Amino acid sequence: MVTEPRDGASFGEKAREYLDAFKRKLEKAQKEKFVFLVVGRTGVGKSSTVNTLVGKQVAPVGDWEPTTFEVRPYHSDAGGVRFTIFDTPGLCDSLEEAGNDEGYLALMRSEVPVFDCLWFVTRLDETRVTGDEKRGIRLVSDSFGKKVWEHAVIVFTWAGAYDSSKYPVALKKRTELIRAEIEKYTGNSIAQEIPSVAVDNKTHLTPDGREWLAELYTKVFTRMSERGLLSFLVATASRIDAPPGSGASSYAGYSSTHASASEGPRIKLNTEQAREVKRRINAAVIPSAAVTGAAIGAVFGPAGIAIGGAIGAAIGLFAWFRD
Amino acid sequence: MRRFLVIGRTGVGKSSFINSAVGAKLAKTSPFEPCTATVERIAYGTAFGDVCLIDSPGLAEGDRSLDDDYMKSVKREVKIQELDSCLYLSRLNEHRLGGDERRVLNAITSHLGPAIWAKTWLVLTFAASLPSEIRLEAARNRVEQIEGYLRGIIPAPPGFKSFQTKMLVDNVTRNWMEGGAPLAQILVSHP
């Protein structure tokens, strides 16, 4: 139902302006890129997790062991958007070249100029924060400053090692311990805000029966820097599925026509996750939201279909995220 | 009475292993944080005979200098000659031999001497966490990773071939494998 705004301009006009502004921002975002920096011990499943989120085999999954510290950039694209994943083999591993902290810092700073989201990856079923992980956390903090942790996500792999009764305690406790280690460099307020998410590369569910990909997507989305946020949205929008009962019927028709263009597993957001994503879009993209959500849905839904492609998918996505 | 030194990376389950072996909660354990900072001797009478298990602080908890401090305290408290065997504990459910594990193997070799490995049993923990159909295959891989690494770092003499005794244990799940024997029985009577 479209209602008339108080200040005279028709609601439809306002919404149209709004849509145009959003579309321009998305078009700009499509030309830009997003960047992840991934840190964690070798062998915990960093590459598999990143590949699942971006929907393609970007980083090789293998059994090789690092012998020297390296920054490895993997460049790819999705939905017409370029992105780069920086892997850091050796950063959280004991290597023979011990004690070479200055070399590590110099390499990190020169090879990783900018990134939008920092992943700290560790096994959920690991029983200790190891010395290597502590050193990795220190090196990241020293390289980029404590502010980088404002764009960080803690990713726990091997969630399936726990049964459903022990899983919540393990997730809570391991999150506390990793945050406590980060807190040494950031202080309390930054560290306590870092969200954690549990994944398992052998199954799409966590022990509590939830789809972890949707949760991972939501946490990464909410932590991305503004610079990369819309690029990430355009790159992934065609893989998003609406929460049940979100009024996404028109969008569902859209996504089926474009399904062939999307790669990777579907990201099935539930209502709560969709709300978190939308809140982040609102905060980052549309600071002065003058149009009610219901009206945005009414105008953007069909418009998204008309625009088509990855940008249309992002607009359609925004449409069914209405309250 | 047989004496065993229990040693390995932090969090592999050394203290839990001791509790499993003696059937009582004598060593302090923690599911998520380091808790053994000193060498502790636990002597216990079991149904199969007496056994003394020497718990040690977990390695790779901090930087290398902490490992050195821990190994020095082990050397101070334990005479290698008094040991019947050393028990090296490692997690079964690790895909590769990580850098920290190699660092731990190096620290033990340099502080206790390469000959320590000739009297060491390999104990793979978290055994029940793998499904039974892949467990033995995973164990063979894990043994090969550790033995292969030791062969590489220990020149002859004395050199290193393989572990005489290898065990799979799980400190949490009971009766996870058919034909298993009580830990205390193995520790007291295994040749």
Coordinates of C-alpha atoms in Angstrom, one line a residue:
Chain A
M1 CA 0.0 0.0 0.0
V2 CA 1.5 3.3 -1.1
T3 CA 0.7 6.3 1.2
E4 CA 1.2 10.0 0.5
P5 CA 4.0 11.7 2.3
R6 CA 3.3 14.8 4.3
D7 CA 5.5 17.2 2.4
G8 CA 3.7 17.2 -0.9
A9 CA 6.0 15.3 -3.3
S10 CA 4.3 12.1 -4.2
F11 CA 5.5 9.0 -2.5
G12 CA 6.2 7.4 -5.8
E13 CA 8.5 10.2 -6.8
K14 CA 10.4 10.1 -3.6
A15 CA 10.9 6.4 -3.8
R16 CA 12.0 6.7 -7.4
E17 CA 14.7 9.2 -6.4
Y18 CA 15.7 6.9 -3.7
L19 CA 16.0 4.0 -6.1
D20 CA 18.1 6.0 -8.5
A21 CA 20.5 7.0 -5.8
F22 CA 20.8 3.4 -4.6
K23 CA 21.3 2.2 -8.2
R24 CA 24.0 4.7 -8.8
K25 CA 25.8 3.6 -5.7
L26 CA 25.5 0.0 -6.7
E27 CA 26.8 0.7 -10.2
K28 CA 29.8 2.4 -8.6
A29 CA 30.3 -0.5 -6.2
Q30 CA 30.2 -2.9 -9.1
K31 CA 33.3 -1.2 -10.6
E32 CA 35.1 -1.4 -7.2
K33 CA 36.2 -4.4 -5.3
F34 CA 36.1 -5.9 -1.9
V35 CA 39.1 -7.5 0.0
F36 CA 39.3 -10.0 2.8
L37 CA 42.3 -10.7 5.0
V38 CA 42.3 -14.3 6.4
V39 CA 44.5 -15.3 9.3
G40 CA 44.7 -18.6 11.2
R41 CA 46.7 -21.7 11.6
T42 CA 47.4 -23.7 8.5
G43 CA 45.0 -26.7 8.2
V44 CA 42.0 -25.3 10.1
G45 CA 39.9 -24.9 6.9
K46 CA 40.4 -21.2 6.0
S47 CA 40.3 -21.8 2.2
S48 CA 37.3 -24.1 2.2
T49 CA 35.3 -21.6 4.3
V50 CA 36.2 -18.6 2.1
N51 CA 35.4 -20.6 -1.1
T52 CA 32.0 -21.5 0.2
L53 CA 31.1 -17.9 1.1
V54 CA 32.2 -16.4 -2.2
G55 CA 30.7 -19.3 -4.1
K56 CA 33.7 -20.5 -6.1
Q57 CA 37.1 -22.1 -5.7
V58 CA 39.3 -19.1 -5.2
A59 CA 41.9 -20.3 -2.7
P60 CA 43.4 -23.8 -3.2
V61 CA 42.5 -26.4 -0.6
G62 CA 45.4 -28.6 0.1
D63 CA 47.8 -30.3 2.4
W64 CA 50.8 -28.3 1.8
E65 CA 52.7 -26.8 4.7
P66 CA 54.1 -23.3 4.7
T67 CA 57.9 -23.1 5.2
T68 CA 58.1 -19.4 5.1
F69 CA 55.7 -16.6 5.9
E70 CA 53.9 -15.4 2.8
V71 CA 51.0 -13.1 1.9
R72 CA 49.1 -14.8 -0.9
P73 CA 46.6 -12.8 -2.8
Y74 CA 43.8 -14.7 -4.7
H75 CA 42.0 -12.5 -7.2
S76 CA 38.6 -13.4 -8.6
D77 CA 35.2 -12.0 -9.4
A78 CA 31.5 -12.7 -8.7
G79 CA 28.5 -11.0 -10.1
G80 CA 30.8 -8.8 -12.2
V81 CA 32.6 -7.6 -9.0
R82 CA 36.2 -8.2 -8.5
F83 CA 37.5 -9.2 -5.1
T84 CA 40.8 -10.3 -3.5
I85 CA 41.3 -12.8 -0.7
F86 CA 44.6 -12.4 1.1
D87 CA 45.7 -15.6 2.8
T88 CA 48.6 -15.5 5.3
P89 CA 50.2 -18.9 5.5
G90 CA 52.7 -19.1 8.2
L91 CA 51.4 -16.1 10.2
C92 CA 49.9 -18.4 12.9
D93 CA 52.3 -21.3 12.4
S94 CA 55.6 -22.0 14.1
L95 CA 58.2 -21.7 11.4
E96 CA 61.9 -22.2 11.6
E97 CA 62.4 -18.5 10.9
A98 CA 61.4 -17.7 14.5
G99 CA 61.6 -14.3 16.0
N100 CA 61.5 -12.4 12.7
D101 CA 58.6 -10.2 13.7
E102 CA 59.9 -7.1 11.9
G103 CA 60.0 -9.0 8.6
Y104 CA 56.5 -10.2 9.1
L105 CA 55.2 -6.7 9.9
A106 CA 57.0 -5.2 6.9
L107 CA 55.6 -7.8 4.5
M108 CA 52.1 -7.5 5.8
R109 CA 52.1 -3.7 5.5
S110 CA 53.6 -3.7 2.0
E111 CA 51.5 -6.6 0.5
V112 CA 48.2 -5.9 2.1
P113 CA 47.5 -2.2 1.5
V114 CA 43.8 -2.2 2.4
F115 CA 41.1 -4.7 3.3
D116 CA 37.4 -4.6 4.2
C117 CA 37.0 -7.5 6.5
L118 CA 39.5 -9.5 8.7
W119 CA 38.8 -13.2 9.4
F120 CA 40.4 -14.8 12.3
V121 CA 39.9 -18.6 11.7
T122 CA 40.4 -21.3 14.3
R123 CA 39.0 -24.7 15.1
L124 CA 36.0 -24.8 17.5
D125 CA 37.2 -28.1 18.9
E126 CA 40.7 -26.8 19.7
T127 CA 41.2 -26.9 23.4
R128 CA 43.6 -24.0 23.8
V129 CA 44.4 -20.7 22.2
T130 CA 47.9 -21.7 21.0
G131 CA 51.1 -19.7 21.2
D132 CA 51.1 -19.5 17.4
E133 CA 47.6 -18.0 17.4
K134 CA 48.6 -15.5 20.1
R135 CA 51.5 -14.4 18.1
G136 CA 49.4 -14.1 14.9
I137 CA 46.9 -11.8 16.8
R138 CA 49.8 -9.7 18.0
L139 CA 51.3 -9.4 14.6
V140 CA 48.0 -8.4 12.9
S141 CA 47.5 -5.8 15.7
D142 CA 51.0 -4.4 15.3
S143 CA 50.8 -4.3 11.5
F144 CA 47.5 -2.6 11.1
G145 CA 46.6 -1.0 14.4
K146 CA 43.8 -2.0 16.8
K147 CA 41.1 -0.4 14.5
V148 CA 41.2 -3.4 12.1
W149 CA 39.5 -5.5 14.7
E150 CA 36.4 -3.3 14.2
H151 CA 36.0 -5.1 10.9
A152 CA 36.9 -8.6 12.2
V153 CA 34.9 -11.8 12.4
I154 CA 36.0 -14.8 14.4
V155 CA 35.3 -18.0 12.4
F156 CA 35.3 -21.3 14.2
T157 CA 35.7 -24.3 11.9
W158 CA 35.0 -28.0 12.8
A159 CA 31.7 -27.1 14.6
G160 CA 30.5 -30.6 14.0
A161 CA 33.0 -32.0 16.5
Y162 CA 30.5 -31.1 19.2
D163 CA 27.1 -32.5 19.8
S164 CA 24.2 -30.1 20.1
S165 CA 24.3 -30.2 24.0
K166 CA 28.0 -29.1 24.2
Y167 CA 28.1 -26.9 21.2
P168 CA 26.6 -23.6 22.7
V169 CA 29.1 -23.8 25.7
A170 CA 32.1 -24.4 23.4
L171 CA 31.1 -21.6 21.1
K172 CA 30.6 -19.2 24.0
K173 CA 33.8 -20.1 25.8
R174 CA 36.1 -20.2 22.7
T175 CA 34.7 -16.8 21.7
E176 CA 35.5 -15.4 25.1
L177 CA 39.0 -16.7 25.0
I178 CA 39.8 -15.4 21.5
R179 CA 38.3 -12.0 22.4
A180 CA 40.4 -11.9 25.6
E181 CA 43.6 -12.4 23.5
I182 CA 42.6 -9.7 21.0
E183 CA 41.6 -7.4 23.9
K184 CA 45.2 -7.2 25.0
Y185 CA 45.8 -5.0 21.9
T186 CA 42.4 -3.3 21.4
G187 CA 41.0 -2.8 24.8
N188 CA 37.6 -4.1 26.0
S189 CA 35.1 -2.2 23.8
I190 CA 36.5 -3.3 20.4
A191 CA 37.2 -6.9 21.4
Q192 CA 33.8 -7.5 23.0
E193 CA 32.0 -6.4 19.8
I194 CA 33.7 -8.9 17.5
P195 CA 31.1 -11.5 16.5
S196 CA 31.9 -15.1 16.1
V197 CA 30.3 -17.7 13.8
A198 CA 30.8 -21.5 13.7
V199 CA 31.0 -23.4 10.4
D200 CA 31.8 -27.0 9.3
N201 CA 33.2 -27.8 5.9
K202 CA 31.8 -31.3 5.9
T203 CA 28.1 -30.3 6.4
H204 CA 26.0 -27.2 5.8
L205 CA 24.5 -27.3 9.3
T206 CA 26.0 -26.4 12.7
P207 CA 25.1 -28.8 15.6
D208 CA 22.1 -26.7 16.5
G209 CA 20.6 -27.5 13.1
R210 CA 21.1 -24.0 11.6
E211 CA 22.5 -23.2 8.1
W212 CA 25.9 -21.8 8.9
L213 CA 26.5 -20.1 5.5
A214 CA 23.6 -17.6 6.2
E215 CA 25.1 -16.8 9.6
L216 CA 28.6 -16.4 8.2
Y217 CA 27.3 -14.2 5.4
T218 CA 25.4 -12.0 7.9
K219 CA 28.3 -11.6 10.2
V220 CA 30.8 -10.8 7.4
F221 CA 28.2 -8.3 6.0
T222 CA 27.7 -6.5 9.3
R223 CA 31.5 -6.2 9.8
M224 CA 32.5 -5.1 6.3
S225 CA 34.0 -1.6 5.9
E226 CA 31.7 0.8 4.1
R227 CA 34.2 0.9 1.3
G228 CA 33.6 -2.7 0.3
L229 CA 30.1 -3.3 1.6
L230 CA 28.1 -2.6 -1.6
S231 CA 30.6 -4.4 -3.8
F232 CA 30.1 -7.5 -1.6
L233 CA 26.4 -7.0 -1.8
V234 CA 26.4 -6.9 -5.6
A235 CA 28.7 -9.9 -5.8
T236 CA 26.5 -12.1 -3.7
A237 CA 22.9 -10.8 -4.1
S238 CA 21.9 -13.3 -6.7
R239 CA 22.6 -16.2 -4.3
I240 CA 20.5 -14.9 -1.5
D241 CA 17.2 -16.6 -0.7
A242 CA 14.4 -14.8 1.1
P243 CA 13.4 -15.7 4.6
P244 CA 10.0 -17.5 4.7
G245 CA 7.1 -15.2 4.9
S246 CA 9.1 -12.1 4.0
G247 CA 6.8 -11.3 1.1
A248 CA 9.5 -12.3 -1.4
S249 CA 7.2 -13.9 -4.0
S250 CA 8.0 -11.3 -6.6
Y251 CA 11.7 -11.6 -5.9
A252 CA 11.5 -15.4 -6.1
G253 CA 10.2 -15.0 -9.7
Y254 CA 13.2 -12.7 -10.4
S255 CA 15.8 -15.0 -9.0
S256 CA 14.7 -18.0 -11.0
T257 CA 15.2 -16.1 -14.3
H258 CA 18.7 -15.2 -13.2
A259 CA 19.6 -18.3 -11.3
S260 CA 21.9 -19.5 -14.0
A261 CA 24.1 -16.5 -13.6
S262 CA 24.8 -17.2 -9.9
E263 CA 27.5 -19.5 -8.7
G264 CA 27.9 -21.3 -5.4
P265 CA 25.4 -22.5 -2.8
R266 CA 22.3 -20.5 -1.9
I267 CA 22.5 -18.2 1.1
K268 CA 19.2 -18.7 3.0
L269 CA 18.8 -15.8 5.4
N270 CA 16.2 -16.2 8.1
T271 CA 14.2 -13.2 9.3
E272 CA 16.6 -12.1 11.9
Q273 CA 19.6 -12.3 9.6
A274 CA 17.8 -10.4 6.9
R275 CA 17.0 -7.7 9.4
E276 CA 20.7 -7.4 10.4
V277 CA 21.7 -7.2 6.8
K278 CA 19.1 -4.6 6.1
R279 CA 20.1 -2.5 9.1
R280 CA 23.7 -2.5 7.9
I281 CA 22.6 -1.4 4.4
N282 CA 20.4 1.3 5.9
A283 CA 23.2 2.6 8.0
A284 CA 25.9 2.5 5.3
V285 CA 23.9 3.4 2.2
I286 CA 20.9 5.4 3.1
P287 CA 21.6 7.4 6.2
S288 CA 18.5 9.6 5.8
A289 CA 15.8 7.1 5.2
A290 CA 12.9 9.3 4.4
V291 CA 10.7 6.7 2.8
T292 CA 9.0 3.9 4.7
G293 CA 10.2 0.4 4.3
A294 CA 6.8 -0.8 3.0
A295 CA 6.9 1.7 0.2
I296 CA 10.5 0.9 -0.8
G297 CA 9.3 -2.6 -1.2
A298 CA 6.4 -1.6 -3.4
V299 CA 8.6 0.4 -5.7
F300 CA 11.9 -1.4 -5.6
G301 CA 10.6 -4.9 -6.2
P302 CA 9.4 -4.5 -9.8
A303 CA 12.2 -2.0 -10.5
G304 CA 14.8 -4.5 -9.4
I305 CA 13.4 -6.9 -11.9
A306 CA 13.4 -4.3 -14.6
I307 CA 17.1 -3.4 -14.0
G308 CA 18.3 -7.0 -14.0
G309 CA 21.8 -8.4 -13.6
A310 CA 23.7 -8.3 -10.4
I311 CA 22.6 -4.8 -9.6
G312 CA 19.0 -5.7 -10.1
A313 CA 19.5 -8.6 -7.7
A314 CA 20.9 -6.3 -5.1
I315 CA 18.0 -4.0 -5.5
G316 CA 15.5 -6.9 -5.4
L317 CA 17.2 -8.1 -2.3
F318 CA 16.8 -4.8 -0.7
A319 CA 13.1 -4.8 -1.6
W320 CA 12.3 -7.9 0.2
F321 CA 14.2 -6.9 3.2
R322 CA 11.5 -4.4 4.1
D323 CA 10.1 -4.7 7.6
Chain B
M1 CA 56.3 -49.4 40.1
R2 CA 56.5 -48.2 36.5
R3 CA 57.1 -44.6 35.9
F4 CA 55.9 -42.6 32.8
L5 CA 56.5 -39.0 31.8
V6 CA 53.5 -37.6 30.0
I7 CA 54.4 -34.9 27.5
G8 CA 53.0 -33.0 24.5
R9 CA 51.5 -29.9 23.1
T10 CA 49.0 -27.9 25.3
G11 CA 45.5 -29.1 25.1
V12 CA 46.1 -32.6 23.7
G13 CA 44.7 -34.2 26.9
K14 CA 47.8 -35.0 29.1
S15 CA 46.0 -34.5 32.4
S16 CA 42.8 -36.1 31.2
F17 CA 44.8 -39.1 30.0
I18 CA 46.3 -39.5 33.5
N19 CA 42.8 -39.3 35.0
S20 CA 41.6 -41.9 32.5
A21 CA 44.5 -44.2 33.4
V22 CA 44.1 -44.1 37.1
G23 CA 40.3 -43.9 37.0
A24 CA 40.1 -40.9 39.3
K25 CA 40.2 -37.2 38.8
L26 CA 43.6 -36.6 40.3
A27 CA 45.1 -34.2 37.8
K28 CA 43.5 -30.9 37.2
T29 CA 42.0 -30.5 33.7
S30 CA 40.4 -27.7 31.8
P31 CA 38.5 -28.0 28.5
F32 CA 39.6 -24.6 27.1
E33 CA 42.5 -23.1 29.0
P34 CA 46.0 -24.3 30.0
C35 CA 46.0 -25.5 33.6
T36 CA 49.2 -27.5 34.2
A37 CA 52.1 -25.2 34.8
T38 CA 54.3 -27.4 36.9
V39 CA 55.5 -31.0 36.8
E40 CA 53.2 -33.2 38.9
R41 CA 53.8 -36.8 40.0
I42 CA 50.7 -38.9 40.4
A43 CA 51.4 -42.4 41.9
Y44 CA 48.4 -44.6 42.1
G45 CA 47.5 -48.2 42.9
T46 CA 45.3 -49.6 40.2
A47 CA 43.5 -53.0 40.0
F48 CA 46.4 -54.1 37.8
G49 CA 49.3 -52.7 39.9
D50 CA 50.9 -49.5 40.8
V51 CA 51.8 -46.8 38.4
C52 CA 53.4 -43.4 38.5
L53 CA 52.4 -40.9 35.9
I54 CA 54.4 -37.6 35.7
D55 CA 52.3 -34.8 34.2
S56 CA 54.1 -31.9 32.5
P57 CA 53.1 -28.4 31.4
G58 CA 51.7 -28.3 27.8
L59 CA 54.1 -27.1 25.2
A60 CA 53.4 -24.4 22.5
E61 CA 51.2 -22.6 24.9
G62 CA 53.2 -19.4 24.4
D63 CA 56.5 -18.6 22.7
R64 CA 59.6 -20.7 22.4
S65 CA 61.2 -19.3 25.5
L66 CA 58.2 -20.5 27.6
D67 CA 58.7 -24.0 26.0
D68 CA 62.4 -23.8 27.1
D69 CA 61.3 -22.9 30.7
Y70 CA 58.9 -25.8 30.8
M71 CA 61.4 -28.2 29.4
K72 CA 64.0 -27.1 31.9
S73 CA 61.5 -27.7 34.8
V74 CA 60.9 -31.2 33.4
K75 CA 64.6 -31.9 33.3
R76 CA 65.0 -30.6 36.8
E77 CA 62.2 -32.7 38.3
V78 CA 62.6 -35.9 36.3
K79 CA 65.6 -38.2 35.8
I80 CA 65.4 -39.8 32.4
Q81 CA 67.0 -43.0 33.8
E82 CA 64.2 -43.4 36.3
L83 CA 61.6 -43.5 33.5
D84 CA 60.2 -46.8 32.2
S85 CA 58.8 -44.9 29.3
C86 CA 57.9 -41.5 28.0
L87 CA 54.4 -41.0 26.7
Y88 CA 54.1 -38.5 23.8
L89 CA 50.5 -37.4 23.3
S90 CA 49.2 -35.9 20.1
R91 CA 45.7 -35.4 18.8
L92 CA 44.5 -37.9 16.3
N93 CA 42.1 -35.5 14.6
E94 CA 44.6 -33.1 13.1
H95 CA 45.0 -33.2 9.3
R96 CA 48.6 -32.3 9.2
L97 CA 51.7 -32.0 11.4
G98 CA 51.4 -28.3 12.3
G99 CA 54.2 -26.0 12.9
D100 CA 53.5 -26.0 16.6
E101 CA 53.7 -29.8 16.8
R102 CA 57.0 -29.8 15.0
R103 CA 58.3 -27.1 17.4
V104 CA 57.2 -29.4 20.3
L105 CA 59.0 -32.4 18.8
N106 CA 62.1 -30.2 18.4
A107 CA 62.0 -28.9 22.0
I108 CA 61.7 -32.4 23.5
T109 CA 64.5 -33.7 21.3
S110 CA 66.9 -30.9 22.2
H111 CA 66.1 -30.8 25.9
L112 CA 65.8 -34.5 26.7
G113 CA 68.1 -35.8 24.0
P114 CA 67.3 -37.7 20.9
A115 CA 67.6 -41.0 22.7
I116 CA 64.4 -40.2 24.6
W117 CA 62.4 -41.3 21.5
A118 CA 63.7 -44.9 21.8
K119 CA 61.8 -45.3 25.0
T120 CA 58.7 -43.2 24.0
W121 CA 55.2 -44.5 23.3
L122 CA 53.0 -42.6 20.9
V123 CA 49.5 -41.9 22.3
L124 CA 47.0 -40.5 19.9
T125 CA 44.1 -38.8 21.8
F126 CA 40.6 -37.7 20.7
A127 CA 40.4 -41.1 19.0
A128 CA 36.6 -41.4 19.4
S129 CA 36.1 -38.1 17.5
L130 CA 36.7 -39.9 14.2
P131 CA 34.2 -42.4 12.8
S132 CA 35.4 -46.0 13.3
E133 CA 35.6 -46.7 9.5
I134 CA 38.4 -44.1 9.0
R135 CA 40.0 -44.2 12.4
L136 CA 42.8 -46.7 11.7
E137 CA 43.6 -45.1 8.4
A138 CA 43.8 -41.7 10.1
A139 CA 46.0 -43.2 12.9
R140 CA 48.4 -44.7 10.4
N141 CA 48.7 -41.3 8.7
R142 CA 49.2 -39.5 11.9
V143 CA 51.9 -42.0 13.1
E144 CA 53.7 -41.6 9.7
Q145 CA 53.6 -37.8 10.0
I146 CA 55.2 -37.8 13.4
E147 CA 57.7 -40.7 12.7
G148 CA 58.6 -39.1 9.4
Y149 CA 59.4 -35.8 11.0
L150 CA 61.5 -37.4 13.8
R151 CA 63.5 -39.4 11.3
G152 CA 64.3 -36.1 9.6
I153 CA 65.5 -34.3 12.7
I154 CA 67.4 -37.2 14.4
P155 CA 70.6 -38.2 12.7
A156 CA 72.1 -41.6 13.3
P157 CA 73.3 -42.5 15.8
P158 CA 71.0 -42.9 17.6
G159 CA 68.6 -42.2 14.7
F160 CA 65.0 -43.0 14.8
K161 CA 63.0 -45.7 13.1
S162 CA 59.5 -46.0 14.6
F163 CA 57.6 -46.1 17.8
Q164 CA 57.5 -49.5 19.5
T165 CA 54.2 -48.9 21.1
K166 CA 51.3 -46.8 19.7
M167 CA 48.0 -46.3 21.4
L168 CA 44.6 -44.8 20.5
V169 CA 42.8 -43.3 23.5
D170 CA 39.8 -41.1 24.2
N171 CA 39.5 -39.4 27.5
V172 CA 35.8 -38.5 27.1
T173 CA 33.9 -41.2 25.3
R174 CA 33.8 -44.7 26.9
N175 CA 33.7 -48.0 25.1
W176 CA 34.3 -46.4 21.7
M177 CA 36.3 -49.3 20.3
E178 CA 35.7 -53.0 20.5
G179 CA 38.6 -55.0 21.9
G180 CA 40.1 -52.1 23.8
A181 CA 42.0 -52.7 27.1
P182 CA 42.0 -50.6 30.3
L183 CA 44.7 -48.0 30.1
A184 CA 46.0 -49.0 33.6
Q185 CA 46.5 -52.6 32.4
I186 CA 48.5 -51.5 29.4
L187 CA 50.7 -49.2 31.5
V188 CA 51.4 -51.8 34.1
S189 CA 52.0 -54.8 31.9
H190 CA 52.7 -53.9 28.3
P191 CA 56.3 -55.0 27.5

